[in-house]
Amino acid sequence: MGWAIALHGGAGDIPYSLTPERRQPREEALRHCLQIGIKALNSKFTPLDVVELVVRELENIPHFNAGRGSVLTNKGTVEMEASIMDGKTMKCGAVSGLTTVVNAVSLARLVMENTPHIYLAFDGAEDFARQQGVETVDSSHFITPENIERLNQAKDANRVQIDYTQPIQNDTKNETEPPFANGDSQIGTVGCVAVDSNGNLASATSTGGLVNKMVGRIGDTPVIGAGTYANEFCAVSATGKGEAIIRGTVARDVAALMEFKGLSLKEAADIVVQERTPKGTVGLVAVSAAGEIAMPYNTTGMFRACATEDGYSEVAIWPDTKIE
Amino acid sequence: MVGWAIAVHGGAGVDPNLPPRRQEEAKQLLTHCLNLGISALRSNASAVDVVELVVRQLESNPLFNSGRGSALTAKGTVEMEASIMDGAKRRCGAVSGLSTVKNPVSLARLVMEKSPHSYLAFSGAEEFARQQGVEVENNEYFITPDNVGMLKLAKEANTIMFDYRIPIAGYEKCAGLESSVKMNGLPISIYAPETVGCVVVDSEGRCAAATSTGGLMNKMSGRIGDSPLIGAGTYACEVCGVSCTGEGEAIIRGTLAREVAAVMEYKGLRLQEAVDFVIKHRLDEGFAGLIAVSNKGEVAYGFNCNGMFRGCATEDGFMEVEIWE
């Protein structure tokens, strides 16, 4: 069996009417990141190195909601988070609340490798970043005009619907992220999973979180078992509505179904996405120790790409329209 | 209708040389909290109300490592965290990095019920606390002389340690350093997690779980452990409610709380079998313990380390408060 890799740039309400100007740069970016991953796997990098490398690349691309291009909090700031997990050793690392670190996923890896902890957040994580000498920049570097626009739209809509300081009725709670006119405001998170020809697995996920989120809000991305998971069965990276992914322990559940019910990767991933999480909330990419790939989602679309060593590759956004 | 059941814990990993007086104090507190929970259950309170109520009580008492009496960060401050989960709809709420909130578990509940999110941390969480008008205190309120002493010792040993409740005065007489019992590579005498938690199934068969902690003594500021992570330290769904304690990193890697529910749901194991399976197979070299209840009115616990402060009770009159195996 050969290696396999899959990556995503977010699942959400990506409308079919997405204009070429918005679509093509993202497709190109997915293709580019896929090539980087393929090259690394062919050069025998470990899956852990590969997923970090690919996610760094996705973080640096402003079209996706991670690193540069992260969506903004309700105060117009960025708070980035990420996690990484090595399926072979089950070691993992996570970070939240970063404001100046260029590559959150790399800091997560340093937490995993250079501290006795798994998860560092906010000021403590930023302090650690400085101690470790990772690349940091002024946080304005991460903010793009598109995201300022998204935040403004979100604030306009929310001002009508929900005021966070009042008790929120149960039935309006789900309307926190109303659909936006241009649709791609729902983009969330980037991630990558990889398996080498020996069945070693790794996963990494990174994000800016939700548009107009409360300062201090943590989503599924840094929560091991929710947004990221890898063990000897599979590696999973999830995207979508963080709150749904946390409740559904999405990434862990795919592996649990494989392990405890003997399901295949595809069956397990489909059940988690189609049956155990509400429609319109989740997508994921996953690879198994046997080299299978699954990329299910219950949203309109998911920016994704995958490849296997035997030469197959795919870049896609919606269900039936593969680009290559 | 199912009989209700409740379990509480005050941490897994206990020094075998813990003085009898401290053992008694711990058992009394656990008994008191159990009785509070039982009283509420008899008045038909819901599972999620009961777990919050009981954990609040544990947080307010400086005996264990949560709320008042929390372990201290390397800076000598407290950063408290907690989570709560209501099994009926798997709603959840979590908080981290609290420094002034008197009852972190209650703020976690407010995140679940009054915010659009599931998890808030640090300054954002503190701000939310003020918006919600919860009780706050100065950081000093949470800091006990015992813990200031332990932090000093930990710094001298220059290592991370779990919290431990032996009074400093008795420390030099403590034979614990010769003890062969270790957690995270250090003698258990300077090492006891003492996170608190509660799990409940009410008479409608609804399960809930809550966990609260100050975390590791001498931890890096910003370090988050397993207690606020849904699926790791806390989990509840239709079939069970679970709260874990011990080496946070091992619990996170093992997604321990979710694991108990997963083997019940996907392998069809009963509660005690599930707990035993998880403790036996999911911890590798890690040390941890957990308490759990099922929607069938069962209660169970398990731990692979030296002792766990715990108590449990069921509607048919069973009640037990223990520390050791």
XYZ file of C-alpha atoms in Angstrom:
649
model
C 0.000 0.000 0.000
C 1.229 3.503 -0.676
C 0.835 6.782 1.096
C -2.351 8.858 1.069
C -3.108 12.468 1.898
C -6.208 14.614 2.169
C -6.621 18.256 3.055
C -9.444 20.742 3.437
C -9.951 24.489 3.366
C -13.287 24.496 5.164
C -16.821 23.142 4.875
C -19.824 25.419 4.692
C -22.488 27.151 2.687
C -20.315 27.570 -0.360
C -22.804 28.589 -3.033
C -22.677 27.089 -6.519
C -22.857 30.669 -7.718
C -19.415 31.404 -6.281
C -17.788 33.623 -8.874
C -14.667 32.480 -10.721
C -12.702 35.291 -9.055
C -13.433 33.785 -5.684
C -13.320 30.160 -6.737
C -10.184 29.905 -8.806
C -7.646 31.234 -6.315
C -8.919 28.738 -3.763
C -8.812 25.807 -6.173
C -5.312 26.839 -7.142
C -4.336 27.051 -3.488
C -5.710 23.582 -2.776
C -3.827 22.179 -5.751
C -0.656 23.919 -4.613
C -0.896 22.600 -1.056
C -1.686 19.122 -2.310
C 1.471 19.187 -4.450
C 3.513 20.205 -1.441
C 2.139 17.292 0.522
C 2.686 14.853 -2.336
C 6.265 15.960 -2.769
C 6.942 15.614 0.944
C 5.446 12.118 1.092
C 7.445 11.039 -1.944
C 10.537 12.364 -0.175
C 9.696 10.091 2.767
C 8.814 12.835 5.241
C 6.882 11.456 8.211
C 3.113 12.012 8.189
C 3.538 14.328 11.183
C 5.956 16.511 9.247
C 3.724 16.415 6.192
C 0.542 17.548 7.922
C 2.406 20.365 9.668
C 3.986 21.476 6.412
C 0.699 21.468 4.493
C -1.241 23.238 7.215
C 1.482 25.903 7.465
C 0.999 26.496 3.777
C -2.781 26.729 4.174
C -2.324 29.138 7.105
C -0.163 31.403 4.943
C -2.794 31.617 2.205
C -5.223 34.461 2.936
C -8.170 32.814 1.164
C -8.780 30.356 3.972
C -9.813 30.918 7.551
C -6.521 30.195 9.308
C -3.389 32.196 9.988
C -3.476 35.037 7.509
C -7.085 35.376 6.450
C -8.471 34.314 9.828
C -11.973 35.554 10.518
C -12.403 38.221 13.185
C -13.797 38.266 16.717
C -16.570 40.634 17.678
C -13.857 43.115 18.584
C -12.237 42.964 15.157
C -9.217 41.017 16.398
C -7.851 37.594 15.430
C -7.613 34.696 17.851
C -6.121 31.698 16.119
C -6.077 28.108 17.274
C -4.703 24.792 16.064
C -3.885 21.247 17.040
C -1.782 18.383 15.769
C -1.704 14.681 16.617
C 0.653 11.836 15.825
C -1.310 8.607 15.468
C 1.698 6.422 16.075
C 2.543 7.761 19.540
C -0.814 9.426 20.300
C 1.141 12.513 21.276
C -0.672 15.746 20.595
C -0.372 19.501 20.913
C -2.845 22.378 20.798
C -2.929 26.165 21.043
C -5.664 28.805 21.278
C -5.990 32.550 21.441
C -2.937 33.385 19.350
C -2.706 36.910 18.023
C 0.803 37.271 16.613
C 2.065 33.795 15.787
C 2.405 33.313 12.040
C 1.933 29.525 12.121
C -0.319 28.285 14.879
C 0.085 24.637 13.844
C 3.836 24.837 14.360
C 3.389 26.280 17.831
C 0.998 23.421 18.603
C 3.737 21.022 17.576
C 6.213 22.755 19.848
C 3.803 22.454 22.760
C 3.650 18.736 22.013
C 7.413 18.318 21.739
C 8.923 20.903 24.045
C 6.590 21.049 27.027
C 5.128 18.502 29.438
C 1.694 19.818 28.432
C -0.675 19.361 25.543
C -2.527 22.650 25.332
C -1.485 26.265 25.870
C -3.679 29.283 25.307
C -3.823 33.061 25.133
C -1.109 35.017 26.915
C 0.623 31.861 28.092
C 0.764 30.550 24.536
C 2.049 33.863 23.208
C 4.759 33.898 25.918
C 5.733 30.370 24.959
C 5.939 31.431 21.315
C 8.450 34.104 22.205
C 10.477 31.710 24.334
C 10.590 29.287 21.429
C 11.543 32.011 18.973
C 8.815 31.214 16.448
C 7.906 33.759 13.824
C 5.581 36.430 15.148
C 4.241 39.549 13.461
C 1.964 42.413 14.306
C -1.558 41.021 14.369
C -2.661 43.354 11.592
C -0.751 40.976 9.272
C -3.524 38.408 9.613
C -6.442 40.730 8.931
C -7.767 40.928 5.372
C -10.316 43.345 3.885
C -12.667 40.431 3.113
C -12.765 39.518 6.763
C -13.447 43.045 7.890
C -16.360 43.015 5.456
C -17.585 39.660 6.778
C -17.474 40.959 10.318
C -19.470 44.033 9.363
C -22.122 41.935 7.669
C -22.282 39.629 10.671
C -22.630 42.508 13.085
C -25.395 44.075 11.017
C -27.297 40.821 10.954
C -26.730 39.976 14.592
C -27.699 43.344 15.843
C -31.173 42.528 14.617
C -31.281 39.014 15.980
C -29.230 38.438 19.030
C -27.677 40.541 21.712
C -25.198 38.406 23.651
C -25.782 40.253 26.891
C -29.398 39.180 27.080
C -30.506 35.657 27.917
C -30.834 33.825 24.661
C -33.978 31.784 24.032
C -33.289 28.239 22.918
C -34.966 28.646 19.580
C -33.002 31.668 18.517
C -29.716 30.198 19.637
C -29.223 28.448 16.336
C -29.534 31.657 14.402
C -26.275 33.054 15.649
C -24.581 32.633 12.302
C -27.212 33.729 9.809
C -26.651 32.967 6.153
C -24.756 35.725 4.422
C -25.370 37.137 1.024
C -22.132 36.015 -0.509
C -22.159 32.592 1.082
C -18.495 32.070 1.559
C -18.523 33.751 4.937
C -19.187 30.333 6.340
C -15.706 29.147 5.461
C -14.031 27.665 8.465
C -10.753 26.009 9.252
C -8.032 24.210 7.331
C -6.650 20.779 7.954
C -4.605 17.907 6.651
C -4.357 14.184 7.301
C -1.734 11.799 5.983
C -0.662 8.171 6.156
C 2.640 6.727 4.965
C 3.203 3.328 3.408
C 3.776 1.816 6.858
C 0.371 2.873 8.121
C 1.618 5.714 10.335
C -1.010 8.417 10.619
C -1.118 12.101 11.545
C -3.611 14.944 11.566
C -3.482 18.719 11.972
C -6.134 21.451 11.958
C -5.931 25.243 12.195
C -8.438 28.087 12.232
C -9.380 31.648 13.048
C -12.715 30.378 14.394
C -16.174 31.869 13.804
C -16.949 35.256 12.307
C -17.977 37.680 15.067
C -17.200 35.148 17.797
C -16.967 36.335 21.367
C -13.419 37.135 22.449
C -12.112 34.054 24.241
C -14.332 31.637 22.363
C -12.642 28.321 21.719
C -13.987 25.999 19.026
C -13.413 22.398 18.097
C -10.116 22.867 16.303
C -7.820 22.708 19.335
C -9.922 20.105 21.142
C -8.362 16.680 20.661
C -11.104 14.250 19.732
C -13.340 16.952 18.319
C -11.532 18.753 15.470
C -8.409 16.597 15.315
C -7.614 12.995 16.102
C -5.194 10.295 15.013
C -4.456 6.823 16.308
C -3.490 3.510 14.747
C -6.759 3.255 12.819
C -7.136 6.597 11.132
C -6.403 10.308 11.136
C -9.228 12.847 11.011
C -9.486 16.629 10.664
C -12.918 18.225 10.949
C -14.383 21.571 9.915
C -17.690 23.359 10.320
C -19.606 24.584 13.356
C -17.297 24.126 16.276
C -20.028 23.700 18.839
C -21.542 20.764 16.872
C -18.150 19.132 16.366
C -17.344 19.334 20.085
C -20.680 17.827 21.130
C -20.291 15.120 18.539
C -16.629 14.368 19.392
C -16.433 14.041 15.622
C -12.804 13.137 14.972
C -12.661 10.569 17.763
C -15.960 9.019 16.749
C -14.754 8.115 13.262
C -11.904 6.162 14.803
C -14.138 4.670 17.495
C -16.616 3.322 14.934
C -13.780 1.706 13.031
C -12.274 0.218 16.153
C -15.375 -0.888 18.039
C -17.773 -1.692 15.251
C -15.259 -2.816 12.664
C -16.526 -0.336 10.088
C -14.465 0.807 7.132
C -13.159 4.361 7.091
C -15.781 5.463 4.599
C -18.653 3.876 6.530
C -17.475 5.341 9.819
C -16.937 8.824 8.381
C -20.332 8.784 6.651
C -22.172 7.769 9.804
C -20.545 10.495 11.864
C -21.226 13.193 9.285
C -24.660 12.115 8.071
C -26.177 10.625 11.206
C -24.472 11.980 14.276
C -24.240 15.674 13.518
C -26.922 18.132 12.348
C -27.121 18.890 8.646
C -25.181 21.918 7.542
C -22.639 21.776 10.353
C -19.770 19.413 9.581
C -17.242 18.158 7.052
C -14.090 16.163 7.538
C -11.144 14.588 5.779
C -9.790 11.262 6.942
C -7.278 8.606 5.949
C -6.948 5.099 7.341
C -3.966 2.923 8.145
C -4.811 0.930 5.026
C -4.461 3.997 2.830
C -8.160 4.735 2.256
C -9.459 8.288 2.014
C -12.833 9.726 3.016
C -14.010 13.334 2.672
C -17.691 13.497 3.663
C -19.569 16.692 4.513
C -23.170 17.618 5.272
C -22.854 21.224 4.172
C -23.311 22.650 0.683
C -19.654 22.179 -0.086
C -16.181 21.669 1.306
C -12.907 22.926 -0.179
C -10.862 19.764 -0.376
C -8.131 17.835 -2.137
C -6.606 14.385 -1.864
C -4.082 12.101 -3.482
C -2.715 8.578 -3.230
C 0.691 7.237 -4.135
C -0.624 5.336 -7.130
C -1.183 8.656 -8.863
C -4.820 9.465 -8.107
C -5.533 13.044 -7.169
C -8.604 15.230 -6.757
C -9.417 18.853 -6.029
C -13.076 19.652 -5.382
C -15.581 21.963 -3.747
C -19.065 20.493 -4.296
C -20.388 16.949 -4.572
C -20.400 16.131 -8.235
C -18.062 18.543 -9.850
C -14.512 17.371 -9.405
C -12.045 19.746 -10.935
C -9.487 17.106 -11.750
C -38.604 5.426 35.469
C -35.146 4.492 36.654
C -33.587 4.833 40.085
C -31.300 7.814 40.362
C -27.566 7.440 40.986
C -24.785 9.858 41.838
C -21.023 9.789 42.181
C -18.514 12.456 43.201
C -14.749 12.539 43.174
C -12.016 14.689 44.640
C -9.111 13.429 42.560
C -7.238 10.262 41.616
C -3.736 9.599 42.927
C -3.373 9.729 46.699
C -0.309 9.454 48.935
C -0.484 6.170 50.851
C 0.916 8.102 53.816
C -1.820 10.693 53.854
C -2.454 11.390 57.564
C -5.677 9.860 58.911
C -6.994 13.278 59.882
C -6.814 14.486 56.297
C -8.407 11.279 55.066
C -11.283 11.873 57.459
C -11.720 15.474 56.350
C -11.845 14.402 52.748
C -14.371 11.663 53.416
C -16.555 14.031 55.396
C -16.597 16.558 52.592
C -17.427 13.907 50.023
C -20.216 12.574 52.233
C -21.592 16.069 52.709
C -21.608 16.684 48.949
C -23.177 13.336 48.229
C -25.940 14.096 50.690
C -26.572 17.458 49.059
C -26.921 15.725 45.739
C -29.142 13.008 47.147
C -31.402 15.596 48.723
C -31.752 17.394 45.417
C -32.442 14.142 43.578
C -35.148 13.249 46.060
C -36.756 16.594 45.236
C -36.732 15.619 41.543
C -33.980 18.004 40.519
C -32.593 17.328 37.045
C -29.211 15.665 36.589
C -27.568 18.804 35.220
C -28.816 20.872 38.189
C -27.478 18.311 40.632
C -23.998 18.043 39.134
C -23.693 21.817 39.156
C -24.892 22.060 42.726
C -22.474 19.422 43.986
C -19.454 20.732 42.115
C -20.178 24.266 43.398
C -19.954 22.848 46.881
C -16.622 21.209 46.143
C -15.305 24.419 44.565
C -16.228 26.494 47.580
C -14.338 24.215 49.932
C -10.555 24.687 49.923
C -9.870 21.034 50.628
C -9.639 19.904 47.002
C -8.024 21.444 43.948
C -10.794 23.548 42.468
C -12.239 27.003 43.028
C -10.941 28.048 46.399
C -7.881 25.936 47.082
C -6.903 25.642 43.425
C -3.331 24.726 42.563
C -1.166 27.692 41.529
C 0.476 28.516 38.222
C 4.188 29.173 37.976
C 3.311 32.848 38.520
C 1.578 32.098 41.808
C -1.867 32.887 40.420
C -4.901 30.673 39.861
C -6.265 29.760 36.458
C -9.370 27.681 36.984
C -11.241 25.616 34.470
C -14.394 23.535 34.353
C -16.911 21.905 32.081
C -20.434 20.589 32.301
C -22.427 18.403 29.947
C -26.100 17.577 29.830
C -26.468 14.120 28.337
C -30.052 14.530 27.170
C -29.136 16.684 24.176
C -25.368 16.560 24.622
C -25.348 20.275 25.354
C -22.091 21.378 26.890
C -20.276 24.354 28.321
C -16.665 24.912 29.361
C -14.401 27.621 30.725
C -10.640 27.994 31.200
C -8.263 30.577 32.584
C -10.599 31.994 35.218
C -8.971 34.055 37.928
C -11.842 35.711 39.785
C -14.943 33.619 39.250
C -16.047 31.981 42.480
C -17.726 28.994 40.829
C -16.236 28.030 37.470
C -18.743 25.209 36.963
C -21.599 27.701 37.081
C -19.941 29.915 34.528
C -19.478 26.851 32.316
C -23.199 26.265 32.616
C -23.915 29.845 31.623
C -21.682 29.440 28.557
C -23.804 26.434 27.646
C -27.122 28.194 28.202
C -26.599 31.901 27.670
C -23.935 32.172 24.993
C -23.840 31.033 21.364
C -20.670 29.079 22.100
C -19.479 26.029 24.024
C -16.169 27.138 25.445
C -14.857 30.502 26.628
C -11.447 31.206 28.088
C -9.255 33.762 29.803
C -10.172 37.416 29.452
C -13.151 36.620 27.231
C -14.512 34.281 29.876
C -13.898 36.787 32.665
C -15.723 39.441 30.643
C -18.658 37.098 30.093
C -18.690 36.436 33.838
C -19.142 40.124 34.515
C -21.850 40.478 31.885
C -23.669 37.574 33.515
C -23.229 39.047 36.974
C -21.779 35.902 38.576
C -20.040 36.087 41.922
C -16.423 37.139 41.647
C -13.633 37.456 44.183
C -10.080 38.754 44.163
C -7.496 36.227 43.092
C -6.282 36.063 46.725
C -9.559 34.478 47.827
C -8.667 31.322 45.919
C -5.076 31.065 47.122
C -4.426 29.066 50.304
C -1.248 29.126 52.410
C -0.862 25.387 51.820
C -0.727 25.923 48.093
C 1.708 28.808 48.345
C 3.971 26.442 50.238
C 3.528 23.645 47.736
C 4.334 25.971 44.856
C 7.573 26.908 46.548
C 8.490 23.258 46.952
C 7.564 22.542 43.366
C 9.766 25.353 42.134
C 12.615 24.060 44.250
C 12.150 20.663 42.765
C 11.826 22.563 39.492
C 9.167 20.370 38.185
C 5.479 20.214 37.409
C 3.511 18.613 40.161
C -0.027 17.830 40.970
C -1.533 19.490 43.979
C -1.226 17.872 47.326
C -2.961 18.569 50.563
C -0.563 17.524 53.272
C 0.065 20.503 55.550
C 3.546 21.883 55.042
C 4.414 21.499 58.715
C 4.224 17.762 58.478
C 6.123 17.592 55.244
C 9.611 17.076 56.588
C 8.330 14.133 58.587
C 6.597 12.730 55.593
C 7.938 9.389 54.578
C 6.322 9.803 51.211
C 9.539 10.582 49.414
C 10.593 7.038 49.970
C 7.307 5.836 48.616
C 7.527 3.888 45.436
C 4.221 5.304 44.288
C 4.763 7.800 41.499
C 2.753 9.910 39.099
C 4.304 11.781 36.203
C 7.648 10.496 37.396
C 7.483 12.074 40.824
C 6.793 10.601 44.248
C 3.116 10.661 45.124
C 3.876 12.602 48.284
C 4.129 15.761 46.247
C 1.643 14.710 43.693
C -2.117 14.531 43.841
C -4.383 15.903 41.116
C -7.508 16.462 43.206
C -9.655 17.753 40.414
C -13.310 17.466 41.495
C -16.273 16.131 39.614
C -19.767 14.778 39.796
C -21.915 12.543 37.625
C -25.606 11.965 38.025
C -28.452 10.067 36.434
C -31.805 11.377 37.597
C -35.070 9.511 37.936
C -35.984 10.359 34.336
C -32.848 8.535 33.205
C -31.071 11.722 32.127
C -27.300 11.729 32.646
C -25.044 14.680 33.320
C -21.417 15.280 34.270
C -19.298 18.175 35.520
C -15.607 18.593 36.333
C -13.674 21.489 37.851
C -10.031 22.142 38.683
C -7.212 24.563 39.296
C -4.952 22.303 37.246
C -1.313 21.365 37.836
C 0.742 23.019 40.559
C 3.423 25.192 38.940
C 1.838 24.818 35.503
C 2.790 27.240 32.756
C 0.338 30.109 32.639
C -2.090 29.323 29.834
C -1.859 25.577 30.249
C -5.189 23.885 29.711
C -5.762 20.366 31.018
C -8.413 17.744 30.461
C -11.094 19.110 32.786
C -12.622 21.652 30.385
C -12.264 19.437 27.330
C -15.447 17.712 26.329
C -14.665 14.087 25.577
C -11.538 14.097 27.719
C -12.354 15.132 31.291
C -16.119 15.339 30.974
C -18.740 13.683 28.800
C -22.414 12.860 28.971
C -24.825 11.501 26.433
C -27.991 9.476 26.477
C -26.338 6.389 27.868
C -23.954 7.722 30.519
C -22.191 10.562 32.301
C -18.444 10.516 33.031
C -15.968 12.711 34.916
C -12.220 12.012 34.957
C -9.246 13.004 37.071
C -5.524 12.304 37.051
C -2.770 13.046 34.582
C -4.426 15.537 32.268
C -2.274 14.805 29.278
C -3.026 11.065 29.470
C -6.756 11.756 29.771
C -6.709 14.036 26.715
C -4.783 11.582 24.541
C -7.101 8.802 25.620
C -10.250 10.926 25.163
C -11.169 9.090 28.323
C -14.677 10.302 29.131
C -15.913 9.819 25.573
C -14.289 6.408 25.470
C -16.524 5.035 28.214
C -19.603 6.101 26.270
C -18.173 4.889 22.958
C -17.573 1.338 24.154
C -21.052 1.279 25.623
C -22.632 2.586 22.430
C -20.482 0.788 19.884
C -19.477 -2.386 21.666
C -22.579 -2.801 23.769
C -20.668 -3.000 27.058
C -22.433 -2.333 30.340
C -21.230 0.551 32.486
C -18.799 -1.260 34.791
C -17.321 -3.266 31.920
C -16.880 -0.063 29.939
C -15.173 1.684 32.842
C -12.876 -1.297 33.438
C -12.039 -1.562 29.753
C -11.133 2.091 29.477
C -9.006 2.164 32.618
C -7.218 -0.982 31.587
C -6.633 -0.266 27.919
C -6.715 3.442 27.338
C -4.137 4.760 29.745
C -0.786 3.236 28.690
C 1.674 4.621 31.209
C -0.720 7.338 32.291
C -2.454 7.426 35.667
C -6.064 8.433 36.005
C -9.438 7.619 37.480
C -13.048 8.292 36.619
C -16.594 8.072 37.914
C -19.572 7.238 35.752
C -23.317 6.664 35.816
C -25.546 5.044 33.222
C -29.097 5.737 32.115
C -30.025 2.434 33.739
C -29.349 3.857 37.185
C -25.946 2.219 37.597
C -22.898 3.881 39.103
C -19.273 2.835 38.609
C -15.743 4.061 39.092
C -12.261 2.936 38.180
C -8.682 4.093 38.600
C -5.243 2.711 37.871
C -3.356 4.784 40.388
C -2.972 4.717 44.112
C -6.382 5.692 45.426
C -9.125 8.065 44.370
C -11.219 10.277 46.648
C -14.758 9.225 45.762
C -18.280 8.682 46.896
C -21.325 7.138 45.270
C -24.942 6.446 46.060
C -28.012 4.983 44.400
C -31.704 5.355 45.065
C -32.033 1.892 46.543
C -29.975 2.991 49.524
C -26.428 2.025 48.497
C -23.824 4.544 49.649
C -20.045 4.419 49.805
C -17.294 6.952 50.432
C -13.763 5.667 49.951
C -10.212 6.595 49.158
C -8.333 3.369 48.610
C -8.819 0.314 46.435
